[in-house]
């Protein structure tokens, strides 16, 4: 990014520290605009959809798992993390862009005795499946907003880390340590056999076993150490020995 200033997101479904404004996506990630004014024009022409809804606010927050659609160019992206914990726009097909995964933050009985679950992107779903518990992941149809299948959270689930030092890493949940009065800790093992620990709140189930419900971004969530990165860069010809 050039310059000193960056657009601050407006209030929306994601936390300020866990999202990108549409202006940054259009200008700095996709290079579809050169200036903030151009981003505003693209949005006001109703070209940008986030989760199936047209968004004309260039500072609207798009966060993890959101589907961003640009109908005029035929692009559909899912916002995920790369292995270094940075937001990455992962291109998906039209079929895959029709749904998104949402982590259940809490379930409760609201007034008038209506069962409700709240997801990580601020959705409140009434009358969810009674099997849904907090930390589970549900598949949501973007067009209708209705809940589809449930990915149960537990040992053996395929998970992605959404915060902390290991943000963007993908692996299998091996163990959960419960600490009363403190943070529960999850142990995750990636496909290369590397184990790491993180807080339970940072873990997002994306599939069961080794089968993810979404296509994975470049690198498939496997973190390389600096020596592996260097040897690969030399093999590509980016570095001289």
Tab-separated table of C-alpha atoms in Angstrom:
chain	number	residue	atom	x	y	z
A	1	UNK	CA	0.000	0.000	0.000
A	2	UNK	CA	1.238	3.451	-0.830
A	3	UNK	CA	0.679	6.444	1.441
A	4	UNK	CA	0.122	6.784	5.152
A	5	UNK	CA	-3.643	6.518	5.529
A	6	UNK	CA	-5.913	3.529	5.180
A	7	UNK	CA	-9.728	3.440	5.219
A	8	UNK	CA	-11.245	2.509	8.564
A	9	UNK	CA	-14.103	0.014	8.387
A	10	UNK	CA	-17.605	1.008	9.373
A	11	UNK	CA	-19.574	-0.971	11.945
A	12	UNK	CA	-20.761	-4.314	10.591
A	13	UNK	CA	-20.825	-8.078	11.085
A	14	UNK	CA	-17.083	-8.468	11.833
A	15	UNK	CA	-14.732	-6.967	14.397
A	16	UNK	CA	-12.590	-4.030	13.271
A	17	UNK	CA	-9.359	-6.003	13.748
A	18	UNK	CA	-10.674	-9.078	11.905
A	19	UNK	CA	-11.881	-7.709	8.581
A	20	UNK	CA	-11.015	-5.759	5.429
A	21	UNK	CA	-13.000	-2.829	4.030
A	22	UNK	CA	-14.260	-3.324	0.464
A	23	UNK	CA	-12.084	-0.366	-0.634
A	24	UNK	CA	-8.882	-2.218	0.348
A	25	UNK	CA	-10.065	-5.377	-1.459
A	26	UNK	CA	-10.828	-3.503	-4.700
A	27	UNK	CA	-7.813	-1.192	-4.691
A	28	UNK	CA	-4.958	-3.009	-2.970
A	29	UNK	CA	-5.823	-6.698	-3.339
A	30	UNK	CA	-7.564	-6.942	-6.719
A	31	UNK	CA	-6.144	-3.735	-8.306
A	32	UNK	CA	-9.552	-3.011	-9.890
A	33	UNK	CA	-9.305	0.629	-8.735
A	34	UNK	CA	-6.434	3.073	-8.377
A	35	UNK	CA	-7.958	5.510	-5.887
A	36	UNK	CA	-10.517	5.565	-3.101
A	37	UNK	CA	-12.831	7.618	-5.344
A	38	UNK	CA	-12.821	4.813	-7.931
A	39	UNK	CA	-13.665	2.266	-5.199
A	40	UNK	CA	-16.614	4.448	-4.226
A	41	UNK	CA	-17.814	4.583	-7.839
A	42	UNK	CA	-17.548	0.794	-8.243
A	43	UNK	CA	-19.577	0.277	-5.042
A	44	UNK	CA	-22.198	2.908	-5.925
A	45	UNK	CA	-22.740	1.234	-9.307
A	46	UNK	CA	-23.864	-1.817	-7.282
A	47	UNK	CA	-21.080	-4.021	-8.651
A	48	UNK	CA	-19.973	-5.602	-5.354
A	49	UNK	CA	-21.873	-8.282	-3.484
A	50	UNK	CA	-20.815	-9.571	-0.064
A	51	UNK	CA	-22.583	-12.808	0.935
A	52	UNK	CA	-25.142	-12.338	-1.843
A	53	UNK	CA	-26.147	-8.788	-0.824
A	54	UNK	CA	-25.184	-5.681	-2.817
A	55	UNK	CA	-23.014	-3.406	-0.672
A	56	UNK	CA	-22.672	0.228	-1.726
A	57	UNK	CA	-20.564	1.223	1.286
A	58	UNK	CA	-16.860	1.126	0.360
A	59	UNK	CA	-15.963	0.758	4.045
A	60	UNK	CA	-18.229	-2.244	4.632
A	61	UNK	CA	-16.298	-4.928	6.589
A	62	UNK	CA	-15.705	-8.238	4.801
A	63	UNK	CA	-14.280	-10.915	7.087
A	64	UNK	CA	-13.206	-14.555	7.280
A	65	UNK	CA	-15.306	-16.935	5.095
A	66	UNK	CA	-17.253	-14.114	3.398
A	67	UNK	CA	-18.038	-14.619	-0.291
A	68	UNK	CA	-17.299	-11.551	-2.430
A	69	UNK	CA	-18.879	-11.501	-5.876
A	70	UNK	CA	-18.196	-9.069	-8.719
A	71	UNK	CA	-20.865	-9.887	-11.297
A	72	UNK	CA	-19.553	-7.679	-14.110
A	73	UNK	CA	-16.169	-9.424	-14.164
A	74	UNK	CA	-17.588	-12.841	-13.191
A	75	UNK	CA	-15.290	-13.124	-10.156
A	76	UNK	CA	-16.245	-14.928	-6.963
A	77	UNK	CA	-13.804	-14.977	-4.052
A	78	UNK	CA	-13.838	-16.412	-0.552
A	79	UNK	CA	-11.915	-14.464	2.079
A	80	UNK	CA	-9.525	-16.847	3.867
A	81	UNK	CA	-6.119	-16.675	5.544
A	82	UNK	CA	-2.792	-17.676	4.012
A	83	UNK	CA	-0.188	-19.547	6.098
A	84	UNK	CA	1.267	-16.263	7.355
A	85	UNK	CA	-2.089	-15.135	8.748
A	86	UNK	CA	-2.810	-12.548	6.040
A	87	UNK	CA	-6.168	-12.239	4.328
A	88	UNK	CA	-6.183	-13.891	0.915
A	89	UNK	CA	-8.886	-13.750	-1.769
A	90	UNK	CA	-9.341	-17.365	-2.808
A	91	UNK	CA	-11.116	-17.713	-6.161
A	92	UNK	CA	-14.021	-20.197	-6.065
A	93	UNK	CA	-16.508	-21.652	-8.540
A	94	UNK	CA	-20.143	-20.510	-8.750
A	95	UNK	CA	-21.313	-23.685	-6.972
A	96	UNK	CA	-18.899	-23.179	-4.085
A	97	UNK	CA	-19.719	-19.484	-3.910
A	98	UNK	CA	-23.356	-20.383	-3.168
A	99	UNK	CA	-22.609	-21.319	0.450
A	100	UNK	CA	-20.387	-20.315	3.345
A	101	UNK	CA	-19.271	-21.875	6.617
A	102	UNK	CA	-20.187	-20.142	9.872
A	103	UNK	CA	-18.868	-20.963	13.334
A	104	UNK	CA	-21.541	-21.087	16.034
A	105	UNK	CA	-20.562	-18.710	18.835
A	106	UNK	CA	-23.450	-19.499	21.202
A	107	UNK	CA	-26.887	-21.081	21.380
A	108	UNK	CA	-29.651	-19.951	23.718
A	109	UNK	CA	-33.420	-19.734	24.192
A	110	UNK	CA	-34.597	-16.214	23.404
A	111	UNK	CA	-37.760	-14.478	24.603
A	112	UNK	CA	-40.952	-16.303	23.633
A	113	UNK	CA	-38.968	-19.537	24.077
A	114	UNK	CA	-37.472	-19.479	20.564
A	115	UNK	CA	-34.189	-21.432	20.228
A	116	UNK	CA	-31.501	-19.297	18.566
A	117	UNK	CA	-27.872	-19.687	17.497
A	118	UNK	CA	-25.447	-16.817	16.813
A	119	UNK	CA	-22.615	-17.234	14.281
A	120	UNK	CA	-19.178	-15.629	13.949
A	121	UNK	CA	-20.419	-13.232	11.243
A	122	UNK	CA	-23.241	-11.782	13.335
A	123	UNK	CA	-26.104	-13.914	12.006
A	124	UNK	CA	-28.888	-14.909	14.367
A	125	UNK	CA	-30.545	-18.114	13.196
A	126	UNK	CA	-33.900	-19.027	14.736
A	127	UNK	CA	-34.980	-22.622	15.244
A	128	UNK	CA	-31.576	-24.198	14.426
A	129	UNK	CA	-31.039	-27.950	14.381
A	130	UNK	CA	-31.152	-29.145	18.028
A	131	UNK	CA	-27.788	-30.923	17.519
A	132	UNK	CA	-25.977	-27.594	17.000
A	133	UNK	CA	-23.676	-26.648	19.866
A	134	UNK	CA	-21.235	-23.742	20.258
A	135	UNK	CA	-17.938	-24.180	18.308
A	136	UNK	CA	-19.709	-26.345	15.695
A	137	UNK	CA	-19.649	-25.088	12.096
A	138	UNK	CA	-22.791	-24.822	9.987
A	139	UNK	CA	-23.076	-24.568	6.217
A	140	UNK	CA	-25.284	-21.643	5.229
A	141	UNK	CA	-26.969	-21.207	1.859
A	142	UNK	CA	-26.192	-17.614	0.892
A	143	UNK	CA	-29.302	-17.068	-1.255
A	144	UNK	CA	-31.807	-18.149	1.408
A	145	UNK	CA	-29.781	-17.701	4.630
A	146	UNK	CA	-30.978	-21.152	5.682
A	147	UNK	CA	-28.811	-23.590	7.590
A	148	UNK	CA	-27.571	-26.736	5.850
A	149	UNK	CA	-25.382	-29.502	7.189
A	150	UNK	CA	-23.486	-29.358	10.482
A	151	UNK	CA	-19.753	-29.956	10.900
A	152	UNK	CA	-19.375	-31.163	14.479
A	153	UNK	CA	-16.446	-29.742	16.416
A	154	UNK	CA	-14.379	-32.368	18.192
A	155	UNK	CA	-11.242	-34.498	18.110
A	156	UNK	CA	-10.636	-35.614	14.512
A	157	UNK	CA	-12.207	-32.531	12.882
A	158	UNK	CA	-10.313	-30.701	10.158
A	159	UNK	CA	-9.733	-27.183	11.476
A	160	UNK	CA	-8.323	-23.841	10.398
A	161	UNK	CA	-6.756	-21.385	12.856
A	162	UNK	CA	-8.293	-17.915	12.582
A	163	UNK	CA	-6.236	-15.911	15.072
A	164	UNK	CA	-2.947	-15.872	16.976
A	165	UNK	CA	0.569	-16.893	15.939
A	166	UNK	CA	-0.633	-19.939	13.986
A	167	UNK	CA	-3.314	-18.037	12.051
A	168	UNK	CA	-3.979	-19.622	8.643
A	169	UNK	CA	-2.645	-23.077	9.531
A	170	UNK	CA	-4.838	-26.092	8.775
A	171	UNK	CA	-4.729	-29.494	10.445
A	172	UNK	CA	-6.572	-32.129	12.416
A	173	UNK	CA	-7.747	-31.475	15.973
A	174	UNK	CA	-5.918	-33.956	18.181
A	175	UNK	CA	-6.685	-32.932	21.759
A	176	UNK	CA	-8.558	-30.344	23.844
A	177	UNK	CA	-7.297	-29.295	27.283
A	178	UNK	CA	-9.884	-27.717	29.555
A	179	UNK	CA	-8.656	-25.065	32.004
A	180	UNK	CA	-11.260	-23.811	34.462
A	181	UNK	CA	-11.145	-20.043	34.778
A	182	UNK	CA	-8.637	-19.718	31.932
A	183	UNK	CA	-8.408	-20.411	28.203
A	184	UNK	CA	-9.015	-23.914	26.872
A	185	UNK	CA	-6.126	-25.103	24.684
A	186	UNK	CA	-6.447	-27.100	21.440
A	187	UNK	CA	-3.653	-29.244	19.981
A	188	UNK	CA	-3.647	-29.467	16.177
A	189	UNK	CA	-1.520	-31.589	13.827
A	190	UNK	CA	-1.043	-30.700	10.167
A	191	UNK	CA	-0.673	-33.180	7.295
A	192	UNK	CA	3.140	-33.018	7.537
A	193	UNK	CA	2.972	-34.226	11.168
A	194	UNK	CA	3.834	-30.893	12.827
A	195	UNK	CA	1.918	-30.284	16.062
A	196	UNK	CA	1.074	-26.908	17.570
A	197	UNK	CA	-1.192	-25.534	20.299
A	198	UNK	CA	-3.566	-22.582	20.284
A	199	UNK	CA	-6.553	-21.255	22.196
A	200	UNK	CA	-9.805	-23.069	21.525
A	201	UNK	CA	-11.478	-19.791	20.498
A	202	UNK	CA	-9.050	-19.508	17.546
A	203	UNK	CA	-10.072	-22.852	16.022
A	204	UNK	CA	-12.640	-23.049	13.173
A	205	UNK	CA	-13.853	-26.475	11.965
A	206	UNK	CA	-13.873	-26.690	8.132
A	207	UNK	CA	-14.468	-30.427	7.640
A	208	UNK	CA	-14.391	-33.867	9.169
A	209	UNK	CA	-11.347	-36.150	8.882
A	210	UNK	CA	-9.206	-35.015	5.954
A	211	UNK	CA	-12.107	-33.773	3.820
A	212	UNK	CA	-12.622	-29.979	3.871
A	213	UNK	CA	-16.032	-28.529	2.926
A	214	UNK	CA	-14.314	-25.685	1.047
A	215	UNK	CA	-11.385	-25.541	-1.360
A	216	UNK	CA	-8.185	-24.529	0.414
A	217	UNK	CA	-5.953	-21.575	-0.519
A	218	UNK	CA	-2.428	-21.858	-1.912
A	219	UNK	CA	-0.109	-23.679	0.499
A	220	UNK	CA	-3.033	-25.709	1.913
A	221	UNK	CA	-2.410	-24.330	5.392
A	222	UNK	CA	0.993	-25.981	5.926
A	223	UNK	CA	3.513	-23.622	7.492
A	224	UNK	CA	7.085	-23.936	6.242
A	225	UNK	CA	10.120	-22.922	8.243
A	226	UNK	CA	12.499	-20.298	6.858
A	227	UNK	CA	14.963	-22.925	5.596
A	228	UNK	CA	12.263	-24.704	3.553
A	229	UNK	CA	11.096	-21.345	2.197
A	230	UNK	CA	14.660	-20.479	1.174
A	231	UNK	CA	15.318	-23.790	-0.614
A	232	UNK	CA	12.027	-23.410	-2.525
A	233	UNK	CA	12.906	-19.824	-3.495
A	234	UNK	CA	16.322	-21.022	-4.765
A	235	UNK	CA	14.654	-23.862	-6.730
A	236	UNK	CA	12.280	-21.340	-8.345
A	237	UNK	CA	15.216	-19.093	-9.233
A	238	UNK	CA	14.083	-16.181	-7.022
A	239	UNK	CA	17.297	-16.345	-4.971
A	240	UNK	CA	20.941	-16.975	-5.778
A	241	UNK	CA	22.862	-19.416	-3.592
